[in-house]
CSV table of C-alpha atoms and ligand atoms in Angstrom, one decimal:
chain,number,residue,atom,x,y,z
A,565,UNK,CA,90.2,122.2,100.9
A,566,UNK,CA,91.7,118.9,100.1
A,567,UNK,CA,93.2,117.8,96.9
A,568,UNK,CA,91.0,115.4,95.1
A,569,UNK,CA,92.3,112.5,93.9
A,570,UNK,CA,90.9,109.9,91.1
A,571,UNK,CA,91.4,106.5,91.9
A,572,UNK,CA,90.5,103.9,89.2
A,573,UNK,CA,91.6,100.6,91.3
A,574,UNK,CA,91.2,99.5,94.5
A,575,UNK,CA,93.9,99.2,97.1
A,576,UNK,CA,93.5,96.6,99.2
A,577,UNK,CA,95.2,97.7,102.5
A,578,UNK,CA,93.4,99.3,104.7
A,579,UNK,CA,96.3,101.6,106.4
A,580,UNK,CA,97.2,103.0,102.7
A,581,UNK,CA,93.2,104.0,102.3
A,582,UNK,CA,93.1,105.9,105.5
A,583,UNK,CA,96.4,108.0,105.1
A,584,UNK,CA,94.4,108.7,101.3
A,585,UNK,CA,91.2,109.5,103.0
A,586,UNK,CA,92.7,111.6,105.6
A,587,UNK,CA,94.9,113.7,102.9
A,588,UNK,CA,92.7,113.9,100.4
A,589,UNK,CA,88.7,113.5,98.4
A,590,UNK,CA,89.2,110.2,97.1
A,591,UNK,CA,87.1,109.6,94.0
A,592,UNK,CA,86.7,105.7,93.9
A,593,UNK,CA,86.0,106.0,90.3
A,594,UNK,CA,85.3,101.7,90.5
A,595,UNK,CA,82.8,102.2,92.6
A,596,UNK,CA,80.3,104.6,90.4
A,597,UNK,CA,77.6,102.7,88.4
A,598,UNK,CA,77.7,106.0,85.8
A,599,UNK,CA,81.5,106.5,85.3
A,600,UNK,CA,80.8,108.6,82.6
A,601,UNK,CA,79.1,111.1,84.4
A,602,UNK,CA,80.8,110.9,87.1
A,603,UNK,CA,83.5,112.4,85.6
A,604,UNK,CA,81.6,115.3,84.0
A,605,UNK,CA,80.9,115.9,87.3
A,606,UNK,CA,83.7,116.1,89.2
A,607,UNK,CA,87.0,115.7,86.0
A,608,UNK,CA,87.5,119.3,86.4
A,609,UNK,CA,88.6,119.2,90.2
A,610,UNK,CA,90.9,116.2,89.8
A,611,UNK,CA,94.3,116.7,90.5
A,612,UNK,CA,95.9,112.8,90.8
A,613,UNK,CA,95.3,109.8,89.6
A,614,UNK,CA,95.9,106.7,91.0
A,615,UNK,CA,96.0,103.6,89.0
A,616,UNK,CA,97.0,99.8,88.1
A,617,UNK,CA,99.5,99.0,86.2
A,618,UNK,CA,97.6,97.0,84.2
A,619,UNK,CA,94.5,99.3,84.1
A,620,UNK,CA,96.8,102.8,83.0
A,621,UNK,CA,94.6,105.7,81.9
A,622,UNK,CA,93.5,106.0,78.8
A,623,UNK,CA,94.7,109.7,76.8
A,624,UNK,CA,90.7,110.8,76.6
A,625,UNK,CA,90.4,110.4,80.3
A,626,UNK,CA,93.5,113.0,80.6
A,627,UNK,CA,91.9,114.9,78.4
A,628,UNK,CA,88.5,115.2,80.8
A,629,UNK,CA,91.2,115.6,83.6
A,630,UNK,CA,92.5,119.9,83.3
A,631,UNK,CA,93.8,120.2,87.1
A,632,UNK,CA,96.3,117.2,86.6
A,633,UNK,CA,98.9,117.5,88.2
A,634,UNK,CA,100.4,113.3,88.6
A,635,UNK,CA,99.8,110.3,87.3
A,636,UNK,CA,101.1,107.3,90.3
A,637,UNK,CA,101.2,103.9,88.5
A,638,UNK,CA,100.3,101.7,91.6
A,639,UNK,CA,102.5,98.8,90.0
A,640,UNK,CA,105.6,98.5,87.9
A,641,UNK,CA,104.2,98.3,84.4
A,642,UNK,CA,103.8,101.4,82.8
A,643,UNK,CA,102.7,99.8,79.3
A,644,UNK,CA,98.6,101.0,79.7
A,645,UNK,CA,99.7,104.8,80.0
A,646,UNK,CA,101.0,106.9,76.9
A,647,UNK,CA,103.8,107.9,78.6
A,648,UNK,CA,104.8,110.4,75.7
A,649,UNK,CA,101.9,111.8,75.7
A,650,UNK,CA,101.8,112.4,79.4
A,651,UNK,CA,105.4,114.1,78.8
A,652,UNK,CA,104.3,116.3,76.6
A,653,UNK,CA,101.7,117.5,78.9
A,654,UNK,CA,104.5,117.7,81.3
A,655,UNK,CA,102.4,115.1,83.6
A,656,UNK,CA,104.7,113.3,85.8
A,657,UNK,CA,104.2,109.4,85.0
A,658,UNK,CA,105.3,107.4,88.5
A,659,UNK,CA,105.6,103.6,89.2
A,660,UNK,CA,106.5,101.2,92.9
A,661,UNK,CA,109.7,100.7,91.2
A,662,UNK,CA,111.2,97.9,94.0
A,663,UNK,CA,108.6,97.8,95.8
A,664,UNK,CA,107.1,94.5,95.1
A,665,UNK,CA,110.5,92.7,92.9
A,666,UNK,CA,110.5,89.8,95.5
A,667,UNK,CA,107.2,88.9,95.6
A,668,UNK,CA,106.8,88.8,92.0
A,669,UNK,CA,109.8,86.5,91.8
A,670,UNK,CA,108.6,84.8,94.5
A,671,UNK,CA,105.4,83.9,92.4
A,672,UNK,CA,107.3,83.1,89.2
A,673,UNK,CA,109.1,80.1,91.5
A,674,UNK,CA,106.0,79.1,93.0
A,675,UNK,CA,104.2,78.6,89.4
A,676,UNK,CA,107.8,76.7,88.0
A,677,UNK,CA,107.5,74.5,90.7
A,678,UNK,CA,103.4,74.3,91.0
A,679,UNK,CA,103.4,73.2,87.5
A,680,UNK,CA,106.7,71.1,87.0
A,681,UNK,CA,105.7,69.0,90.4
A,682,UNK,CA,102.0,69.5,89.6
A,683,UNK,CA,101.0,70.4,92.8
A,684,UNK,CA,97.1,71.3,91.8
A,685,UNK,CA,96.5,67.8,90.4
A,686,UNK,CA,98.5,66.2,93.2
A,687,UNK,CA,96.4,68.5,95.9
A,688,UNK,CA,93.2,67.6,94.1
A,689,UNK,CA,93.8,63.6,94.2
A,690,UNK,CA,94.2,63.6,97.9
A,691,UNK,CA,91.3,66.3,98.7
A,692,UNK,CA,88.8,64.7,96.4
A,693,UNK,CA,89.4,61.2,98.2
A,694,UNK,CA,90.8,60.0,94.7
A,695,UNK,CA,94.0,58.6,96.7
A,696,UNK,CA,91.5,56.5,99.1
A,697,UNK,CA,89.6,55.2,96.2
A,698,UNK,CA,93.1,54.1,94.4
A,699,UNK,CA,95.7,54.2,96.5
A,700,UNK,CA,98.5,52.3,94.0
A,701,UNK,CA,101.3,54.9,93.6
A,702,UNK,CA,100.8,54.5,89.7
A,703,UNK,CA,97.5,56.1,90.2
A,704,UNK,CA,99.3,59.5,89.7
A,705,UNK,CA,101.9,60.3,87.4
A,706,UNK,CA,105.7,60.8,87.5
A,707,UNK,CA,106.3,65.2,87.3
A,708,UNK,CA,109.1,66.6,86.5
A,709,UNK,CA,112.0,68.3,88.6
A,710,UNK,CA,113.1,71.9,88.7
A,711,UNK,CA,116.4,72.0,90.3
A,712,UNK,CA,119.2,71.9,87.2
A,713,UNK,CA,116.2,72.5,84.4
A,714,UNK,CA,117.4,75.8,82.5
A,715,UNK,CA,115.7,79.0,83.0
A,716,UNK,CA,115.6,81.4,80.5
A,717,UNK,CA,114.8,85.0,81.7
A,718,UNK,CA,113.0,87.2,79.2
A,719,UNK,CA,113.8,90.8,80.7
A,720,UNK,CA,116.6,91.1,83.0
A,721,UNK,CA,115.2,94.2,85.1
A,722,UNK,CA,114.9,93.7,89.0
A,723,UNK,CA,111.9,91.4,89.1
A,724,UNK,CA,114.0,89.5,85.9
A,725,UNK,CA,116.8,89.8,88.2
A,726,UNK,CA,115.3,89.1,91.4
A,727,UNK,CA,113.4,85.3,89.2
A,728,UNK,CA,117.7,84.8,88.3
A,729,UNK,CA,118.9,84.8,91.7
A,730,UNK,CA,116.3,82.4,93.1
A,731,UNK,CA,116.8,79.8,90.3
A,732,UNK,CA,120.2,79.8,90.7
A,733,UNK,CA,119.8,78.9,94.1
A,734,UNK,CA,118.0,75.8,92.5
A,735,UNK,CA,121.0,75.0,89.9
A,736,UNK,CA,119.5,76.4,87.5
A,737,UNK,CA,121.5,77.6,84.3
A,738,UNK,CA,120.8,81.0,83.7
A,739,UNK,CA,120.5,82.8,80.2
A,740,UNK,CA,118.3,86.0,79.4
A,741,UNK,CA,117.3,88.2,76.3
A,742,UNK,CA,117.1,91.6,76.8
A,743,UNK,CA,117.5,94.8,74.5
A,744,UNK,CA,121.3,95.1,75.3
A,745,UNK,CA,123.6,92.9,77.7
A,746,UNK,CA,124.3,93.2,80.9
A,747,UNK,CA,127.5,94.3,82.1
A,748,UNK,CA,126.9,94.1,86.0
A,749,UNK,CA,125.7,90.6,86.0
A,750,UNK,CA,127.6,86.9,85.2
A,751,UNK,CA,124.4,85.4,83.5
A,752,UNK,CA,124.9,84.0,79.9
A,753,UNK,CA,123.4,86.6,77.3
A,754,UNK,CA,121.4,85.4,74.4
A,755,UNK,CA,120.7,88.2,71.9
A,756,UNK,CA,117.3,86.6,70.6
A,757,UNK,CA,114.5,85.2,72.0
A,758,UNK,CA,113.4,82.6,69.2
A,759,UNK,CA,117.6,80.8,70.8
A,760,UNK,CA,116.9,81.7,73.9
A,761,UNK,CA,113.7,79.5,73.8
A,762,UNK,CA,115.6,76.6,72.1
A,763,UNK,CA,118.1,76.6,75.0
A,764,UNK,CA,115.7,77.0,77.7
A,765,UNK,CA,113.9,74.3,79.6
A,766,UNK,CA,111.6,77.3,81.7
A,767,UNK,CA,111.0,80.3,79.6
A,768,UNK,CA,110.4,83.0,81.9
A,769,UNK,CA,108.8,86.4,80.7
A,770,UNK,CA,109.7,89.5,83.0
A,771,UNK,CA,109.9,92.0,80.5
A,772,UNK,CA,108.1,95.2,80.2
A,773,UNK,CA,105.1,95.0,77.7
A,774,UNK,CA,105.5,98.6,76.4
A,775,UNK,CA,106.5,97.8,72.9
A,776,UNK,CA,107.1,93.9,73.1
A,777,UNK,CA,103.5,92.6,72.3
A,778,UNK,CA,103.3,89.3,70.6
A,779,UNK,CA,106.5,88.4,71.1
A,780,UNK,CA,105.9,85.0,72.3
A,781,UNK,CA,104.4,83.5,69.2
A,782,UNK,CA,104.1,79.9,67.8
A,783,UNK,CA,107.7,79.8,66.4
A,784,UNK,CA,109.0,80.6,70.0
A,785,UNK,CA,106.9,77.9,71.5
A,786,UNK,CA,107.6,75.4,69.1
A,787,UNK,CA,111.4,76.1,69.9
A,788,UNK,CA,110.9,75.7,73.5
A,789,UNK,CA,110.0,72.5,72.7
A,790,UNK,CA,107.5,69.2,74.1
A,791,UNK,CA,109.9,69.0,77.5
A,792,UNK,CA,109.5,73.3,77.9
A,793,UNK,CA,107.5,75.1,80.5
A,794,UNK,CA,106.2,79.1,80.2
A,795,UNK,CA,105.6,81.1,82.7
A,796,UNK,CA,104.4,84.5,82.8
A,797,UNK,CA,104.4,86.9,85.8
A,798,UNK,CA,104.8,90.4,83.3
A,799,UNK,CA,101.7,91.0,81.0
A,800,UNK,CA,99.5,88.6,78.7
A,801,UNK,CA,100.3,90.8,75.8
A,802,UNK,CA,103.7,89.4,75.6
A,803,UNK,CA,102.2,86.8,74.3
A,804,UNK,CA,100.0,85.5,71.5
A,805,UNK,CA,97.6,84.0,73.5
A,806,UNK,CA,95.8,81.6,70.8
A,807,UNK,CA,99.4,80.8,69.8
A,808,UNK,CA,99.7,79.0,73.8
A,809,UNK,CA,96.4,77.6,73.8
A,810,UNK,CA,97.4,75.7,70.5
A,811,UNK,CA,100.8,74.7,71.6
A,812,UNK,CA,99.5,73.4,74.5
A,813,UNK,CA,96.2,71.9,73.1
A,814,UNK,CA,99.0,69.7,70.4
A,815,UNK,CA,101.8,69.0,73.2
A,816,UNK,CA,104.0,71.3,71.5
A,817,UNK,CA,105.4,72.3,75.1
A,818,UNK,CA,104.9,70.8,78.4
A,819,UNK,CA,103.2,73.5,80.4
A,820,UNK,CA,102.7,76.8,81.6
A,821,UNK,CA,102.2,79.1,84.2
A,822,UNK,CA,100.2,82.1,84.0
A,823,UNK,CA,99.5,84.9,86.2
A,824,UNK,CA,98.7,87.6,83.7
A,825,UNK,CA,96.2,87.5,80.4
A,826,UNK,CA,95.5,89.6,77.8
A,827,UNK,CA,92.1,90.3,78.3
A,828,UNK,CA,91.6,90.2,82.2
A,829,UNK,CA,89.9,88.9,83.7
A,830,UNK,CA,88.9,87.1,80.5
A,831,UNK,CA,91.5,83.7,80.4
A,832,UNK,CA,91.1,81.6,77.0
A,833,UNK,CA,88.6,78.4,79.1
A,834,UNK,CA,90.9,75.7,77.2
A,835,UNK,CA,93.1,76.7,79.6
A,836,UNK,CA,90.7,75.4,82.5
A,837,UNK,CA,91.0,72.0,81.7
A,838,UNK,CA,94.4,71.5,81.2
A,839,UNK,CA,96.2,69.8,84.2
A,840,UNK,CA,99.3,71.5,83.0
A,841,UNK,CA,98.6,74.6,83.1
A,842,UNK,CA,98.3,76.9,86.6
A,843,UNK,CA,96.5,79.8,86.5
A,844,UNK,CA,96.9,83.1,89.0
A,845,UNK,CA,94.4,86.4,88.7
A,846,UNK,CA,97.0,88.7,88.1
A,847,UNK,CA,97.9,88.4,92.0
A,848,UNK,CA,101.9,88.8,91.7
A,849,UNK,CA,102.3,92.0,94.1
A,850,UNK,CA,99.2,90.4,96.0
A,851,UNK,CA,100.9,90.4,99.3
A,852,UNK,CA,100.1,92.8,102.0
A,853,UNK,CA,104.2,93.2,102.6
A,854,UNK,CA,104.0,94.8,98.3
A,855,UNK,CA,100.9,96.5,98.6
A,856,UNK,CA,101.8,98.2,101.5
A,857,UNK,CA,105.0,98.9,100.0
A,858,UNK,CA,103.5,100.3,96.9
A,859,UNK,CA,101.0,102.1,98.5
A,860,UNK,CA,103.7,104.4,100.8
A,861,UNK,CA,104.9,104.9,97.2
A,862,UNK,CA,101.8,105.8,95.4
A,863,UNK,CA,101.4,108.2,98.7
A,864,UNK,CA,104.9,110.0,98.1
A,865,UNK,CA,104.3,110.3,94.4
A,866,UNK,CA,101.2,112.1,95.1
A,867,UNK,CA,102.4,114.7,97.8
A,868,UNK,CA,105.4,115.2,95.5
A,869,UNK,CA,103.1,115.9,92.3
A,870,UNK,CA,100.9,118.0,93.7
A,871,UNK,CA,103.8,120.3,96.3
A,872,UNK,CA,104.5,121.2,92.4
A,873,UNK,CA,107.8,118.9,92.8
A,874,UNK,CA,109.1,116.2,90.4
A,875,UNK,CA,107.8,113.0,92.1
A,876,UNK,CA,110.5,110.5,93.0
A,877,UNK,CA,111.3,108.0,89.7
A,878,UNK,CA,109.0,110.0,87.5
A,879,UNK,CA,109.4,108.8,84.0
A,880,UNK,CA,107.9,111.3,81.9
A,881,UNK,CA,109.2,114.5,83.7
B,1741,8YV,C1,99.6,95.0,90.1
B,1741,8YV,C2,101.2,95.0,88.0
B,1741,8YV,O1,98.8,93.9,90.2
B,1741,8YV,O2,103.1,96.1,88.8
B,1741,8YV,C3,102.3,95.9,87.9
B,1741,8YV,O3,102.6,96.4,86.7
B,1741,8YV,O4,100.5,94.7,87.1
B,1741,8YV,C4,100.8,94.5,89.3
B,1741,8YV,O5,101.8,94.5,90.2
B,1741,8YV,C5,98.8,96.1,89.7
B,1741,8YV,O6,99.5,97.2,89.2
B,1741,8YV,C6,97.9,96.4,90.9
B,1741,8YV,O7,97.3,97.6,90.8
């Protein structure tokens, strides 16, 4: 008989979903109406999960789970599982650790320069014939240019690594704040991140959320300052989210870019109308080259939990 698996999100690419279906009974748990009962029904046989980083599994799901044998993370933030109480369950906790670093960084760039060059109002002037109508270069504003501004990195792990490298490559002076510096790397440590927001022009989070909620508050806003951008590939929980809508609502920074929210997919709807402010659907690892990538990992993971071996990067175990 094959092992059943629990899956809580969907994977998007197709090859990953066969090798799943062929291996194993794949319960799409977001595809039952009664999720409730459908775990009374079948909790008992489960012996993986799969899930989002930013969906996790809750402690009272584990609970209604007995034959659990792995928990794979399909994504690199860990924050929405207990991980000690998976640990003391002896529940291997596993994560795509590398798997999607350069297309999140990739996305980090694209929102800096989306929203400094303000490409969506630019895109919408020419498709919505506005150009035609007014064709006077004053029509559209000056933006503002990326190459030389000066990034601050919040979380210097590979993605925060992996954001560094590609800024540098614009110019860009590179600080970070992180629990402890860096010995490997040449980038200029800041201990805090109230300073490292006064000397940043692009405040970019890329930390893990696990115990950092809130930490971008209106203090650190106001010290980035009128001329400062934030963007935020790494979880809307970093941040206190009424806090940005404020600063941005009174000019007390620039801009932002945002790919992850607190309460997906629930985004604060000042946000909509504010020409300086991008907005993603949590869609970082959204290429088929991560997914893919993840999805061989959330396949190893699995076979290695449930051959009775520690999986590969396990955290807990
Ligand atoms: C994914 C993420 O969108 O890696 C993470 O922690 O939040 C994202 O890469 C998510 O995990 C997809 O399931």
């Amino acid at each position: 008989m094959k092992p059943s698996i629990l899956q809580l999100n969907p994977i998007l690419v197709p090859a990953i979903n066969e090798k799943l279906d062929a291996l194993y009974t794949m319960h799409r748990l977001f595809e039952q109406e009664d999720k409730d009962a459908y775990i009374r029904e079948h909790g008992a046989s489960i012996r993986g999960v799969i899930t989002g980083g930013h969906t996790g599994i809750s402690n009272a799901l584990i609970e209604r789970l007995p034959a659990l044998q792995v928990i794979a993370v399909n994504g690199v933030g860990t924050d929405a599982v207990d991980l000690e109480f998976a640990r003391s369950r002896g529940l291997p906790v596993t994560g795509t650790f590398g798997a999607l670093t350069e297309d999140v960084a990739d996305l980090a760039i694209g929102l800096i320069l989306t929203v400094l060059r303000e490409i969506c109002p630019g895109n919408d002037f020419v498709k919505t014939g506005k150009w035609v109508k007014n064709p006077s270069p004053s029509a559209i504003p000056l933006s503002r240019r990326f190459s030389g501004k000066r990034v601050g990195i919040v979380g210097l792990g590979k993605v925060g690594r992996a954001i560094a490298q590609r800024a540098a490559a614009f110019d860009c002076p590179i600080a970070y704040t992180d629990v402890r510096p860096m010995d490997d790397i040449g980038y200029r440590f800041v201990p805090d991140l109230l300073s490292l927001a006064r000397e940043s022009d692009i405040l970019v989070l890329a930390a893990a959320a696990d115990k950092a909620r809130g930490i971008v508050n209106a203090a650190v806003l106001d010290a980035l300052g009128k001329d400062g951008y934030l963007i935020n590939i790494a979880r809307g929980k970093l941040v206190v989210e009424s806090d940005l809508v404020e600063a941005l609502s009174r000019g007390a920074i620039a801009g932002a870019g945002l790919d992850v929210f607190v309460d997906e997919p629930n985004v604060p709807p000042e946000l909509f109308d504010m020409d300086r402010v991008v907005l993603q659907a949590h869609r970082a690892s959204a290429t088929m080259e991560s997914r893919t990538a993840m999805g061989e990992m959330v396949l190893a993971s699995l076979a290695q939990g449930l051959a009775g071996q520690r999986p590969e990067g396990s955290l807990t175990t």
